[in-house]
PDB file of C-alpha atoms and ligand atoms in Angstrom:
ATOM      1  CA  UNK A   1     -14.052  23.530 -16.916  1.00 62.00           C
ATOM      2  CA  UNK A   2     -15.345  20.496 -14.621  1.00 72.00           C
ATOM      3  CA  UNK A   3     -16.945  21.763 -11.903  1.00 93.00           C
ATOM      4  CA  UNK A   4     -15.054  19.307  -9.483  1.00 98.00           C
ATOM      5  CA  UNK A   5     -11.822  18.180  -9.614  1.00 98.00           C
ATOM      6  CA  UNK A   6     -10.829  15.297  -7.548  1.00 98.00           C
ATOM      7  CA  UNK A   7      -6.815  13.947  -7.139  1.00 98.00           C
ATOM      8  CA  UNK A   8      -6.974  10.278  -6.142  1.00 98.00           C
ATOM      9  CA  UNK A   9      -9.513   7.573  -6.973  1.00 97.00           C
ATOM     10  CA  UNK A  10      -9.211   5.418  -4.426  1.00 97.00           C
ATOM     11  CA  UNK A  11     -11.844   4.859  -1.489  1.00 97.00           C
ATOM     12  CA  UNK A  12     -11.627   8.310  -0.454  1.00 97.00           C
ATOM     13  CA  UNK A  13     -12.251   9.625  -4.234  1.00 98.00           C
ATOM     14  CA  UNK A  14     -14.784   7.013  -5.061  1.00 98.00           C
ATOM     15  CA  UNK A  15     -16.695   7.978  -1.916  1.00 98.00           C
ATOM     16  CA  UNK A  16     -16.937  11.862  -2.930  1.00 98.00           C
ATOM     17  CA  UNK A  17     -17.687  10.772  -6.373  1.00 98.00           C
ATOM     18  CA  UNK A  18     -20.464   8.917  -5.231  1.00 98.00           C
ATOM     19  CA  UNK A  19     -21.357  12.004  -2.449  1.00 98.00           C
ATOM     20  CA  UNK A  20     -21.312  14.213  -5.428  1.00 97.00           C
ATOM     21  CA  UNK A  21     -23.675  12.985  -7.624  1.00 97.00           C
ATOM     22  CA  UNK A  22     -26.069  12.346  -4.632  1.00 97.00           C
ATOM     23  CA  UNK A  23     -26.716  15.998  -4.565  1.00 96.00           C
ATOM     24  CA  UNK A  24     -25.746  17.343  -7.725  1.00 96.00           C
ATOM     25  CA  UNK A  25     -26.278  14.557 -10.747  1.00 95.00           C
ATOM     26  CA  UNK A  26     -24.707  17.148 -13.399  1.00 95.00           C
ATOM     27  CA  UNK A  27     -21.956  18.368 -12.432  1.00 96.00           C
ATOM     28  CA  UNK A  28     -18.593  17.796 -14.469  1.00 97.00           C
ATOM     29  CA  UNK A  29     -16.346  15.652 -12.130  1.00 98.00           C
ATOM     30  CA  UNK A  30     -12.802  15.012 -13.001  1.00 98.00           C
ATOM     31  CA  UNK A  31     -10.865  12.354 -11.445  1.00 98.00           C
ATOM     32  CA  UNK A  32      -7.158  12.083 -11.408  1.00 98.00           C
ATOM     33  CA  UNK A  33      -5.230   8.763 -10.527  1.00 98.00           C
ATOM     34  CA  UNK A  34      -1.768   8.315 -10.210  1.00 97.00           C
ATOM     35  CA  UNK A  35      -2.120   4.305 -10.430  1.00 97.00           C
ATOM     36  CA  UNK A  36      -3.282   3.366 -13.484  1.00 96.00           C
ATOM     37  CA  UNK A  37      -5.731   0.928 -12.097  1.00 96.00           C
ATOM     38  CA  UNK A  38      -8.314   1.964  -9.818  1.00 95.00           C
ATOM     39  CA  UNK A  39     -11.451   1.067  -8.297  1.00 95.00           C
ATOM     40  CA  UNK A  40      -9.498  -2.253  -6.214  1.00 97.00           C
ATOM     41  CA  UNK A  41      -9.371  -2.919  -3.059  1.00 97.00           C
ATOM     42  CA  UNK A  42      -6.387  -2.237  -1.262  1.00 96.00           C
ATOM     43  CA  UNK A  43      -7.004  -4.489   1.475  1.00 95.00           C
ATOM     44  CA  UNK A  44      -7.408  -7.499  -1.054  1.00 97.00           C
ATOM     45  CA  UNK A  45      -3.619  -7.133  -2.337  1.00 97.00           C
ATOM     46  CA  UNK A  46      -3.235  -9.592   0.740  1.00 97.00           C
ATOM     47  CA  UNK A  47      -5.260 -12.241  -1.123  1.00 97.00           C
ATOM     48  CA  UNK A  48      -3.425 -11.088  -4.611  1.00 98.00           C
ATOM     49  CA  UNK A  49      -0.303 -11.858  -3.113  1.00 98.00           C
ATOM     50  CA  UNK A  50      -1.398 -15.171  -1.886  1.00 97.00           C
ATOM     51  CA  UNK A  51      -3.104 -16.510  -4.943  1.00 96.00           C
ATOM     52  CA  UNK A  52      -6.453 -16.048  -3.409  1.00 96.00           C
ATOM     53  CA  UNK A  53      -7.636 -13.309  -5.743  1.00 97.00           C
ATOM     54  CA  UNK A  54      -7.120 -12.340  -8.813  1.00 97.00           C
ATOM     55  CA  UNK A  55      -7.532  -8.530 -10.102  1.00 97.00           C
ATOM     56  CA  UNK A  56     -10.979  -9.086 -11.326  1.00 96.00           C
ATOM     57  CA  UNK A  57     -12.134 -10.244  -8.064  1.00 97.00           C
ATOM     58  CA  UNK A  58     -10.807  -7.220  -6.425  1.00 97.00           C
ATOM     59  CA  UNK A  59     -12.737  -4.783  -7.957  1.00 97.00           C
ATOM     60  CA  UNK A  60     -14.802  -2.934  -5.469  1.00 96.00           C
ATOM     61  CA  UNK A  61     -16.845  -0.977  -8.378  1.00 97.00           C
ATOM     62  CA  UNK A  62     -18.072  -2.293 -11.895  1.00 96.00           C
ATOM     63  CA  UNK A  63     -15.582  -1.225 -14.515  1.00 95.00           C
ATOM     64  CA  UNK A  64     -18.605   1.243 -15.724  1.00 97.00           C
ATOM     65  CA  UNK A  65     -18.620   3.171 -12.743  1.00 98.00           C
ATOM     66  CA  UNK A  66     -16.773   6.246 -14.020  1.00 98.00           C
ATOM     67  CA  UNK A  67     -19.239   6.572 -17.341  1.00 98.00           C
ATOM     68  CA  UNK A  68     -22.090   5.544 -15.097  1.00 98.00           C
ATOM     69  CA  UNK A  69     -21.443   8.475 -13.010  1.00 98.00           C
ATOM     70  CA  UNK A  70     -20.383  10.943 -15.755  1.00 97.00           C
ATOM     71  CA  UNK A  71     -17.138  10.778 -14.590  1.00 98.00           C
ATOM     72  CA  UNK A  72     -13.631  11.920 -16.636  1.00 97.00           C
ATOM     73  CA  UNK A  73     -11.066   9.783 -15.125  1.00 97.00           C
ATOM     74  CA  UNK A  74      -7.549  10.527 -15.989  1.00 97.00           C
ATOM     75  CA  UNK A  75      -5.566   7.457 -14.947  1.00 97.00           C
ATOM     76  CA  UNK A  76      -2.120   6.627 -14.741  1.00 97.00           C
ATOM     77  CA  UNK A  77      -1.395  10.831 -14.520  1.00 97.00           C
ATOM     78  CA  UNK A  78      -0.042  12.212 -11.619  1.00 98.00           C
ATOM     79  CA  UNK A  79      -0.342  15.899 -10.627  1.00 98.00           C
ATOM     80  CA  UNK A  80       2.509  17.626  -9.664  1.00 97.00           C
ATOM     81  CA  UNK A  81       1.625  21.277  -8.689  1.00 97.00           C
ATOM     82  CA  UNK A  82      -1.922  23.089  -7.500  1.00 97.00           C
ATOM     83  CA  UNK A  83      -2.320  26.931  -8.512  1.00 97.00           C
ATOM     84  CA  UNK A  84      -4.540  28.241  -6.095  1.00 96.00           C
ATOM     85  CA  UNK A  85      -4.681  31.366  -7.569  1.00 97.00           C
ATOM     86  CA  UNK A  86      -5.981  30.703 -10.662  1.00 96.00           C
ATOM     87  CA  UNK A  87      -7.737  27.525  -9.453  1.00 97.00           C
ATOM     88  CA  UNK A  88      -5.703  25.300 -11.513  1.00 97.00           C
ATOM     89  CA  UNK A  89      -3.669  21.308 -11.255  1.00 97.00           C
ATOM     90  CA  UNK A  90      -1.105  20.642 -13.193  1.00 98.00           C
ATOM     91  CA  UNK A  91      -0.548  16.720 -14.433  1.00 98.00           C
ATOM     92  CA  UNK A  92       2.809  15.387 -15.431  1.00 96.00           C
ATOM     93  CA  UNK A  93       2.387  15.139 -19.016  1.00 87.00           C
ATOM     94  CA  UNK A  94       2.714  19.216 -19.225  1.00 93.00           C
ATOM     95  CA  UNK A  95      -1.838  19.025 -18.991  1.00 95.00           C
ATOM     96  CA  UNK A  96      -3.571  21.835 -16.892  1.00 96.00           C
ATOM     97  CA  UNK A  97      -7.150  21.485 -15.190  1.00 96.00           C
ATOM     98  CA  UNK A  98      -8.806  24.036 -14.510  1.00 96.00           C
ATOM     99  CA  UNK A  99     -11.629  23.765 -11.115  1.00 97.00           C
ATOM    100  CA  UNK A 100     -14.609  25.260  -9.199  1.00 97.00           C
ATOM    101  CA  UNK A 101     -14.090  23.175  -6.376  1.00 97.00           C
ATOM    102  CA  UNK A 102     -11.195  20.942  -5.615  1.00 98.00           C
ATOM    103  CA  UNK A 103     -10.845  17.117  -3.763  1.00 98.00           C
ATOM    104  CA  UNK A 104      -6.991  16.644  -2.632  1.00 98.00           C
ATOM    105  CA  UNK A 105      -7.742  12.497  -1.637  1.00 97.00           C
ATOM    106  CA  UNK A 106      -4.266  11.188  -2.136  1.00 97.00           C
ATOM    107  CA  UNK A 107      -4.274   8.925   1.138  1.00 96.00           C
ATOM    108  CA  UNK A 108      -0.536   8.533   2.365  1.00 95.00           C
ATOM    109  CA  UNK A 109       2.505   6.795   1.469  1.00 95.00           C
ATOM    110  CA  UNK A 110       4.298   3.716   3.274  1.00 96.00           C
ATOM    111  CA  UNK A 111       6.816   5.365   6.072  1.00 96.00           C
ATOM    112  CA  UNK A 112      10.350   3.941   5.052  1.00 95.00           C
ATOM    113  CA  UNK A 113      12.698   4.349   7.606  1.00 93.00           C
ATOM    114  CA  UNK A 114      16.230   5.392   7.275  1.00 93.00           C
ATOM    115  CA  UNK A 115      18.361   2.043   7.671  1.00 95.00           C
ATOM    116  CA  UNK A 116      21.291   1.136   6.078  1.00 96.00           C
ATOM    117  CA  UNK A 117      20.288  -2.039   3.404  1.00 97.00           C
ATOM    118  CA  UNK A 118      16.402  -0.364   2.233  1.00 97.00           C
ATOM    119  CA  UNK A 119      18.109   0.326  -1.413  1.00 97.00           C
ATOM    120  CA  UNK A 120      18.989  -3.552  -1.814  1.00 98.00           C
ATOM    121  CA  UNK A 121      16.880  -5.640  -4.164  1.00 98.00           C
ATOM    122  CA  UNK A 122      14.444  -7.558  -2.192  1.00 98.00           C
ATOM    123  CA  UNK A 123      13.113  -4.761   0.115  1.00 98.00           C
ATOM    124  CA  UNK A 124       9.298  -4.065  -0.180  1.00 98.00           C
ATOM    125  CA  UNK A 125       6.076  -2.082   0.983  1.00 98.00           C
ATOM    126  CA  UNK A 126       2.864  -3.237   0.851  1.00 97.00           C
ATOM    127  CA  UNK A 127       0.202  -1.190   0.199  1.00 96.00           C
ATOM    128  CA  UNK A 128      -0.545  -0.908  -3.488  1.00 96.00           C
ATOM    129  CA  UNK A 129      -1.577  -3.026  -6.472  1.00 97.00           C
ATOM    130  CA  UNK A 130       2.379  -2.363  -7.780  1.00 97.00           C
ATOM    131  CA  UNK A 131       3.768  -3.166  -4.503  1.00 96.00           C
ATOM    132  CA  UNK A 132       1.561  -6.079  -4.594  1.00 97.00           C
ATOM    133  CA  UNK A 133       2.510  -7.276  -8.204  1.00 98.00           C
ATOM    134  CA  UNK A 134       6.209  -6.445  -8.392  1.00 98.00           C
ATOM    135  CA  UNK A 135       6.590  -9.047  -4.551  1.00 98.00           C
ATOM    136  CA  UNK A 136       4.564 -11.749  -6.208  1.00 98.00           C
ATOM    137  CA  UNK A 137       7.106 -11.874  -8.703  1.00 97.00           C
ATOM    138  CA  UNK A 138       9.719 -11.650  -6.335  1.00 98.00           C
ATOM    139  CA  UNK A 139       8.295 -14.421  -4.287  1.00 98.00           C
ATOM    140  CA  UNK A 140       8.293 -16.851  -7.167  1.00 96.00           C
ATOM    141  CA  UNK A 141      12.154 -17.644  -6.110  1.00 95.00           C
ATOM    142  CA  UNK A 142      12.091 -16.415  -2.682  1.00 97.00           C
ATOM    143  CA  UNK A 143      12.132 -18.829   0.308  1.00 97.00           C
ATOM    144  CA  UNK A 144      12.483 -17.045   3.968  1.00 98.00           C
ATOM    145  CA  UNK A 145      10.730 -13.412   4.389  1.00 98.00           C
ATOM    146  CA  UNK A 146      10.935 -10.718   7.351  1.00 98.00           C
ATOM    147  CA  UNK A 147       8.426  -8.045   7.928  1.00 98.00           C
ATOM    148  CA  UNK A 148       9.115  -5.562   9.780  1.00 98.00           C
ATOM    149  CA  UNK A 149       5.804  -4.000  11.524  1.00 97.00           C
ATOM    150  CA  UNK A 150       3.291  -6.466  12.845  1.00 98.00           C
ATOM    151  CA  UNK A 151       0.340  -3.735  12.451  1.00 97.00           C
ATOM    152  CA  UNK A 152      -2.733  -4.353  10.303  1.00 95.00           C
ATOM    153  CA  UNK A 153      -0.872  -4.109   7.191  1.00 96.00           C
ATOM    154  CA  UNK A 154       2.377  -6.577   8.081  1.00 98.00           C
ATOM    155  CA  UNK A 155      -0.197  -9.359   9.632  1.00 97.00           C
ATOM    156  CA  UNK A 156      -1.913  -8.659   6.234  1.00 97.00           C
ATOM    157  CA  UNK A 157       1.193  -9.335   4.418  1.00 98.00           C
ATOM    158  CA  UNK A 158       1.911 -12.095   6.707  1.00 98.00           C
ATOM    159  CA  UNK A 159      -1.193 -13.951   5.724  1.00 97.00           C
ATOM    160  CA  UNK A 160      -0.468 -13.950   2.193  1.00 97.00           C
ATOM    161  CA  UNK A 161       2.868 -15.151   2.534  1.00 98.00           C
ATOM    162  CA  UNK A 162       2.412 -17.872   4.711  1.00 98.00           C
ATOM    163  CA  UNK A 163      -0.439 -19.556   2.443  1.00 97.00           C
ATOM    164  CA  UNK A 164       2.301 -19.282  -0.405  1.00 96.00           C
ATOM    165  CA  UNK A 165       4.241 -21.392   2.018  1.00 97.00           C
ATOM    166  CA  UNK A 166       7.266 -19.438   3.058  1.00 98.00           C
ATOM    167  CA  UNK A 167       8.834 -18.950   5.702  1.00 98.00           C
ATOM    168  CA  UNK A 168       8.209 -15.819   7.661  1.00 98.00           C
ATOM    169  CA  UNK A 169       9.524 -14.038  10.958  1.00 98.00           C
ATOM    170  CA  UNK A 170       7.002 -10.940  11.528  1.00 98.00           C
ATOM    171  CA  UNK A 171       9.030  -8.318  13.622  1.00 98.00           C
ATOM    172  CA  UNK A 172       7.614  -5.810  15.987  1.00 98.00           C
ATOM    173  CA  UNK A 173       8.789  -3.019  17.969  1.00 97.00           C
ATOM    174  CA  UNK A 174       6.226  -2.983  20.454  1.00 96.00           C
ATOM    175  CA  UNK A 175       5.932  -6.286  23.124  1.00 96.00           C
ATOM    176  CA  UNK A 176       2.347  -7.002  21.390  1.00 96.00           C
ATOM    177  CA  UNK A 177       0.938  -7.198  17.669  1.00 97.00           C
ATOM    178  CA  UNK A 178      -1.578  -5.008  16.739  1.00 97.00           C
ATOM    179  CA  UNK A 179      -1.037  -3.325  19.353  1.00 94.00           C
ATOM    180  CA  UNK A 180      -3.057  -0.197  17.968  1.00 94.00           C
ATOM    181  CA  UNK A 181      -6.347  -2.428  17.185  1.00 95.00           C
ATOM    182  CA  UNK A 182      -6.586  -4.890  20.132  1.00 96.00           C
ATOM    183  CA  UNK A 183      -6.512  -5.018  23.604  1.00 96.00           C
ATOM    184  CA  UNK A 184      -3.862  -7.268  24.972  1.00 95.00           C
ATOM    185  CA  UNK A 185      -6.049 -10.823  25.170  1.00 97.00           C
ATOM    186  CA  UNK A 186      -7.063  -9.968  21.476  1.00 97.00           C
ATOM    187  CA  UNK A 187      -3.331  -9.386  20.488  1.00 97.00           C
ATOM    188  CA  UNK A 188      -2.347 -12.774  22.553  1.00 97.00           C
ATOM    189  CA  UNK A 189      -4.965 -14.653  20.470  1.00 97.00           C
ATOM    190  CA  UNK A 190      -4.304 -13.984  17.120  1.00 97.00           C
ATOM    191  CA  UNK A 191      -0.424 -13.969  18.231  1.00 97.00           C
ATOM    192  CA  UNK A 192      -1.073 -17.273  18.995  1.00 97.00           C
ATOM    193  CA  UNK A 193      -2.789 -18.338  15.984  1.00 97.00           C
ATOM    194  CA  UNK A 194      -0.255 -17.029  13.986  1.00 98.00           C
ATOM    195  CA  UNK A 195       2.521 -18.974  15.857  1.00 98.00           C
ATOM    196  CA  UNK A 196       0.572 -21.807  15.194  1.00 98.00           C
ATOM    197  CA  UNK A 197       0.787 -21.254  11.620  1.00 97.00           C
ATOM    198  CA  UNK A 198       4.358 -20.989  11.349  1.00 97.00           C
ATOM    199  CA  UNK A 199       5.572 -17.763  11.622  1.00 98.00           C
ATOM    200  CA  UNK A 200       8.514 -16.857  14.031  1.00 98.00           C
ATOM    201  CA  UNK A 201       7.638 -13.565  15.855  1.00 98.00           C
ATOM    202  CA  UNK A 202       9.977 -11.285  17.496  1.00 98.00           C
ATOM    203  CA  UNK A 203       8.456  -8.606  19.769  1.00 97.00           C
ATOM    204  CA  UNK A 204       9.900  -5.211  21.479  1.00 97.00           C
ATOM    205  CA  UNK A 205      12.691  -5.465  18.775  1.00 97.00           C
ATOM    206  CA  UNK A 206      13.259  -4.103  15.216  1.00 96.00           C
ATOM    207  CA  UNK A 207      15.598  -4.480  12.473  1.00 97.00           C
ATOM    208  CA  UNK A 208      18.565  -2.464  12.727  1.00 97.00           C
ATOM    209  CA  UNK A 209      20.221  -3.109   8.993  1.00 97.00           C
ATOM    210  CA  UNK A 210      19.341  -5.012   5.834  1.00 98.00           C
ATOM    211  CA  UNK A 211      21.943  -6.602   4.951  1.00 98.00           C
ATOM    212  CA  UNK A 212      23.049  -8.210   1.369  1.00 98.00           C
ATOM    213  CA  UNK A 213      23.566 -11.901   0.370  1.00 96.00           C
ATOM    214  CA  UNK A 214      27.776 -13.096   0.458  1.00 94.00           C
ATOM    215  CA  UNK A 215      27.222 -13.766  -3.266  1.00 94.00           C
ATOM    216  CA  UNK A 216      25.663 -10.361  -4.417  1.00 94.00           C
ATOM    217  CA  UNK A 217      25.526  -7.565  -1.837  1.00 96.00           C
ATOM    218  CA  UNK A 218      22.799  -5.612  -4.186  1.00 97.00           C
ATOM    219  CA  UNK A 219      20.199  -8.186  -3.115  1.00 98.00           C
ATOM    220  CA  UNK A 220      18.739  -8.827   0.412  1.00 98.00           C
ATOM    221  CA  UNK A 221      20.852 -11.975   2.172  1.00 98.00           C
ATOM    222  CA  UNK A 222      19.535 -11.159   5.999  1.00 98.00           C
ATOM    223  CA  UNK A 223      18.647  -9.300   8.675  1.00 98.00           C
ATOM    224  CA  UNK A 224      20.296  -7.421  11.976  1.00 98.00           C
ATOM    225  CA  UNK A 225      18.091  -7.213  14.745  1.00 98.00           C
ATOM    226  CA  UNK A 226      18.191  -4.762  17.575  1.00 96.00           C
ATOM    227  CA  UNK A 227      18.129  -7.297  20.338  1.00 96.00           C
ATOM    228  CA  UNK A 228      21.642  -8.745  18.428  1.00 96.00           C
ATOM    229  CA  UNK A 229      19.650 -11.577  16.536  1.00 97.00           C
ATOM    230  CA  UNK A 230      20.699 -12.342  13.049  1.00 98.00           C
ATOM    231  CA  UNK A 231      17.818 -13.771  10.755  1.00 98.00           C
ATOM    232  CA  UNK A 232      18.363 -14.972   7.192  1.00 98.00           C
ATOM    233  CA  UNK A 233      16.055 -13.903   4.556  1.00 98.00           C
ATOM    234  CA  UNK A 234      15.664 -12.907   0.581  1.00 97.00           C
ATOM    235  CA  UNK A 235      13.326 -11.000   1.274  1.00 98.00           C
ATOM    236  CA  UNK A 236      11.857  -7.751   3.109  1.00 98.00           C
ATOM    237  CA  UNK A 237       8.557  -5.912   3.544  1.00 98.00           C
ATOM    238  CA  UNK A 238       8.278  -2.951   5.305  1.00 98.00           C
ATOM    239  CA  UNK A 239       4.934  -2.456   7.002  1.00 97.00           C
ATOM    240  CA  UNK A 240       5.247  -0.092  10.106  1.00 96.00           C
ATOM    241  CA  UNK A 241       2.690   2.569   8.862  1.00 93.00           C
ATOM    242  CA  UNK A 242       2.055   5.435   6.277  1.00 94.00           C
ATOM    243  CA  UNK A 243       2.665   8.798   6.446  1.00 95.00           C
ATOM    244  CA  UNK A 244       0.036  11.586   4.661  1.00 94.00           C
ATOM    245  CA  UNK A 245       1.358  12.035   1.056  1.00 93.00           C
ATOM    246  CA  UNK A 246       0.157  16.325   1.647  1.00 82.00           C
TER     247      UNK A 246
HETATM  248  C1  FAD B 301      -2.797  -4.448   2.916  1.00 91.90           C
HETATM  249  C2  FAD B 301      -3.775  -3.450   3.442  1.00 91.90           C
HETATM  250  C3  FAD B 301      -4.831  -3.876   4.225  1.00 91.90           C
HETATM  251  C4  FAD B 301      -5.751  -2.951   4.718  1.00 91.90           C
HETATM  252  N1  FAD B 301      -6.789  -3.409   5.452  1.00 91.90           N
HETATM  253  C5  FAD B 301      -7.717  -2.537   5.896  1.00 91.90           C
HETATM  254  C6  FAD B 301      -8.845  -2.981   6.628  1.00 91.90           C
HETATM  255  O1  FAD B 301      -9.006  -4.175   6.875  1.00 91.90           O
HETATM  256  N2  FAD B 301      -9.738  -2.057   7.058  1.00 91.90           N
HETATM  257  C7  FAD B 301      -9.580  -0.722   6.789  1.00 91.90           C
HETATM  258  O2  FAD B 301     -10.429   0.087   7.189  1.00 91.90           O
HETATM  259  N3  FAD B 301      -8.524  -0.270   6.095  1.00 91.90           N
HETATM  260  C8  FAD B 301      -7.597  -1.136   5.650  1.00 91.90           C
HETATM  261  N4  FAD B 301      -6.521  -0.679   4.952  1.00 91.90           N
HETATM  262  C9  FAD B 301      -6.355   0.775   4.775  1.00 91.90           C
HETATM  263  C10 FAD B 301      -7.195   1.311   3.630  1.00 91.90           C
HETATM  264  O3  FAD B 301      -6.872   0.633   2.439  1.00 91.90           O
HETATM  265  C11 FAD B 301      -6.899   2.804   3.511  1.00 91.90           C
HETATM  266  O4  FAD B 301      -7.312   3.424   4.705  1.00 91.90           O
HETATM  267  C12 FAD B 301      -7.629   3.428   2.333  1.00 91.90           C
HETATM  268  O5  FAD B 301      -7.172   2.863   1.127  1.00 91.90           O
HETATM  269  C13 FAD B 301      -7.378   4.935   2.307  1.00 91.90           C
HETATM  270  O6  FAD B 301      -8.044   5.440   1.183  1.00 91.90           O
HETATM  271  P1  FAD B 301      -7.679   6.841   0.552  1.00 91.90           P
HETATM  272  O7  FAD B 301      -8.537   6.996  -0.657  1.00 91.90           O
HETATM  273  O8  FAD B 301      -7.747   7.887   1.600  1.00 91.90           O
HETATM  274  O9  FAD B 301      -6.136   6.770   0.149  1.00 91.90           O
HETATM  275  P2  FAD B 301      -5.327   5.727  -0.725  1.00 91.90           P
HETATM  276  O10 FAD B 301      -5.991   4.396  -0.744  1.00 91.90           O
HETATM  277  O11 FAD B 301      -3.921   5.831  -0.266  1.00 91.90           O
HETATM  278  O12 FAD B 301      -5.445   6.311  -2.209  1.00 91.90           O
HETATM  279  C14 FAD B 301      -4.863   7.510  -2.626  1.00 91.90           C
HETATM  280  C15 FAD B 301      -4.752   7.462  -4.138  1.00 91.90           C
HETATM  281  O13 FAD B 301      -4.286   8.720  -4.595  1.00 91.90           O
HETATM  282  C16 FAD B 301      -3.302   8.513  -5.607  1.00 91.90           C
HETATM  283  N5  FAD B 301      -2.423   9.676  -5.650  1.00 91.90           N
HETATM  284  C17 FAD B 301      -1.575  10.092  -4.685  1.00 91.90           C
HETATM  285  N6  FAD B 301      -0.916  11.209  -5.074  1.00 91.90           N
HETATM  286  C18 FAD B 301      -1.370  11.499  -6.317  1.00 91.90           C
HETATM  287  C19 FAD B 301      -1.065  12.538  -7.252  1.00 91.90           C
HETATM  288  N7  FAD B 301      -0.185  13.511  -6.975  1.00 91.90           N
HETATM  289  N8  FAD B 301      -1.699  12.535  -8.454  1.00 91.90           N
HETATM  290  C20 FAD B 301      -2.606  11.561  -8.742  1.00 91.90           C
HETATM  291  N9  FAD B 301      -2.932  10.561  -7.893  1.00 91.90           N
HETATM  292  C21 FAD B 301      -2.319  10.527  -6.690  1.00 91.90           C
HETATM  293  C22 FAD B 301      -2.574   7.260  -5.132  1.00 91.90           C
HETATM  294  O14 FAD B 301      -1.841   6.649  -6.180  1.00 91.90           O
HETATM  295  C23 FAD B 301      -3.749   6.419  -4.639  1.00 91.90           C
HETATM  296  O15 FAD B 301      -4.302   5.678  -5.693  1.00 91.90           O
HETATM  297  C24 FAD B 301      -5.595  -1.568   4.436  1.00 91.90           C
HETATM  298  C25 FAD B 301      -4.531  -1.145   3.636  1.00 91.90           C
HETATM  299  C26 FAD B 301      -3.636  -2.069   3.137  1.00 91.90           C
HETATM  300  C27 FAD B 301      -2.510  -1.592   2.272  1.00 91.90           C
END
């Protein structure tokens, strides 16, 4: 039975990792990772999606890390139920681990709103390697992009598309950007900047319905705005926060 059982490896479960052996070097550690790649950083899928960075260069630990820390790392399994009782997680693929002490580091989950149009093709988060891969795919053939959420994670998205050279109206609820990290000069100045740079922004609106192209409704032809605005687009990222995945 490893001693420690941790579910997620991604800053949080790399950090206890590295906690753990600080204090005890022998303990069994077991590591379980939904994605099947781990050890990137998340903040660099911004410079993925741009061409920046490729995967290599996002690696925030050496691809020994796990064996250099005595580590069993399950990847690309996904547990599905915890037995407290019997101390206990069970994976998807039917396997049970058994645990002294248990990590639950599974982060959170991009919050999706309910709107009509977030099932058409075209519609993406951003905050995962997958996310990241599957839109700079999409982008390939993609000309005009909205994001909705003009936190961290949109102006993050908003970066990367603009240096692929689309088009890009960043939407935002609030009447400032980043409204949760700057004071309002700060917000004004990288606003500005990011005017500069092309991108339309619309502040103290948001986007009402996704709606589909005149030629295929399945795939994302344009936006309806709450302050009545209609904004062409093929594509969509949502980026207005995540919610805890527990
Ligand atoms: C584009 C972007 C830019 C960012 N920029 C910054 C920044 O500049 N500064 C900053 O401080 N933060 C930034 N962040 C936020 C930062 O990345 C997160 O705060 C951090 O990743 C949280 O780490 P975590 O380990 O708690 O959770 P997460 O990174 O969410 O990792 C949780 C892991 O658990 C896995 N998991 C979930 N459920 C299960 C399950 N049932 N079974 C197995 N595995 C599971 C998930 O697949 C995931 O790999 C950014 C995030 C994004 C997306």
């Amino acid at each position: 039975m490893p001693k420690y059982v941790i579910i997620g490896a991604s800053a949080a479960g790399i950090g206890a990792v590295e906690a753990i052996r600080d204090v005890d070097p022998v303990g069994g550690i077991t590591v379980i990772s939904e994605e099947p790649c781990t050890k990137y950083s998340r903040p660099m899928i911004s410079d993925f999606v741009s061409g920046k960075a490729a995967l290599p260069e996002m690696m925030c630990r050496t691809d020994a890390f796990w064996d250099e820390n005595k580590v069993e790392a399950l990847t690309g399994r996904k547990a599905i139920a915890l037995d407290l009782a019997e101390k206990n997680v069970n994976l998807d693929h039917g396997e049970r681990i058994s645990y002294e002490k248990l990590l639950i580091a599974t982060g959170g989950i991009p919050f999706v709103p309910k709107m009509e149009g977030t099932d058409r093709e075209g519609v993406f988060t951003f905050t995962n390697l997958s996310d990241a891969e599957r839109l700079a795919e999409k982008l390939e053939d993609s000309k005009n992009v909205v994001v909705i959420g003009a936190g961290l994670i949109g102006v993050s998205a908003t970066e990367a598309l603009v240096r692929r050279g689309l088009k890009v109206t960043l939407v935002e609820l609030q009447d400032k950007i980043l409204s949760l990290l700057l004071d309002s000069n700060g917000s004004e100045i990288i606003e500005n900047a990011i005017r500069k740079a092309g991108v339309s922004i619309v502040t103290g609106s948001s986007v009402q319905r996704i709606m589909g192209k005149a030629e295929n409704d399945q795939s994302v032809g344009s936006v309806f705005l709450t302050n009545g605005q209609q904004v062409s687009c093929d594509v969509v990222i949502v980026a207005i926060g995540v919610i805890p995945r527990t």
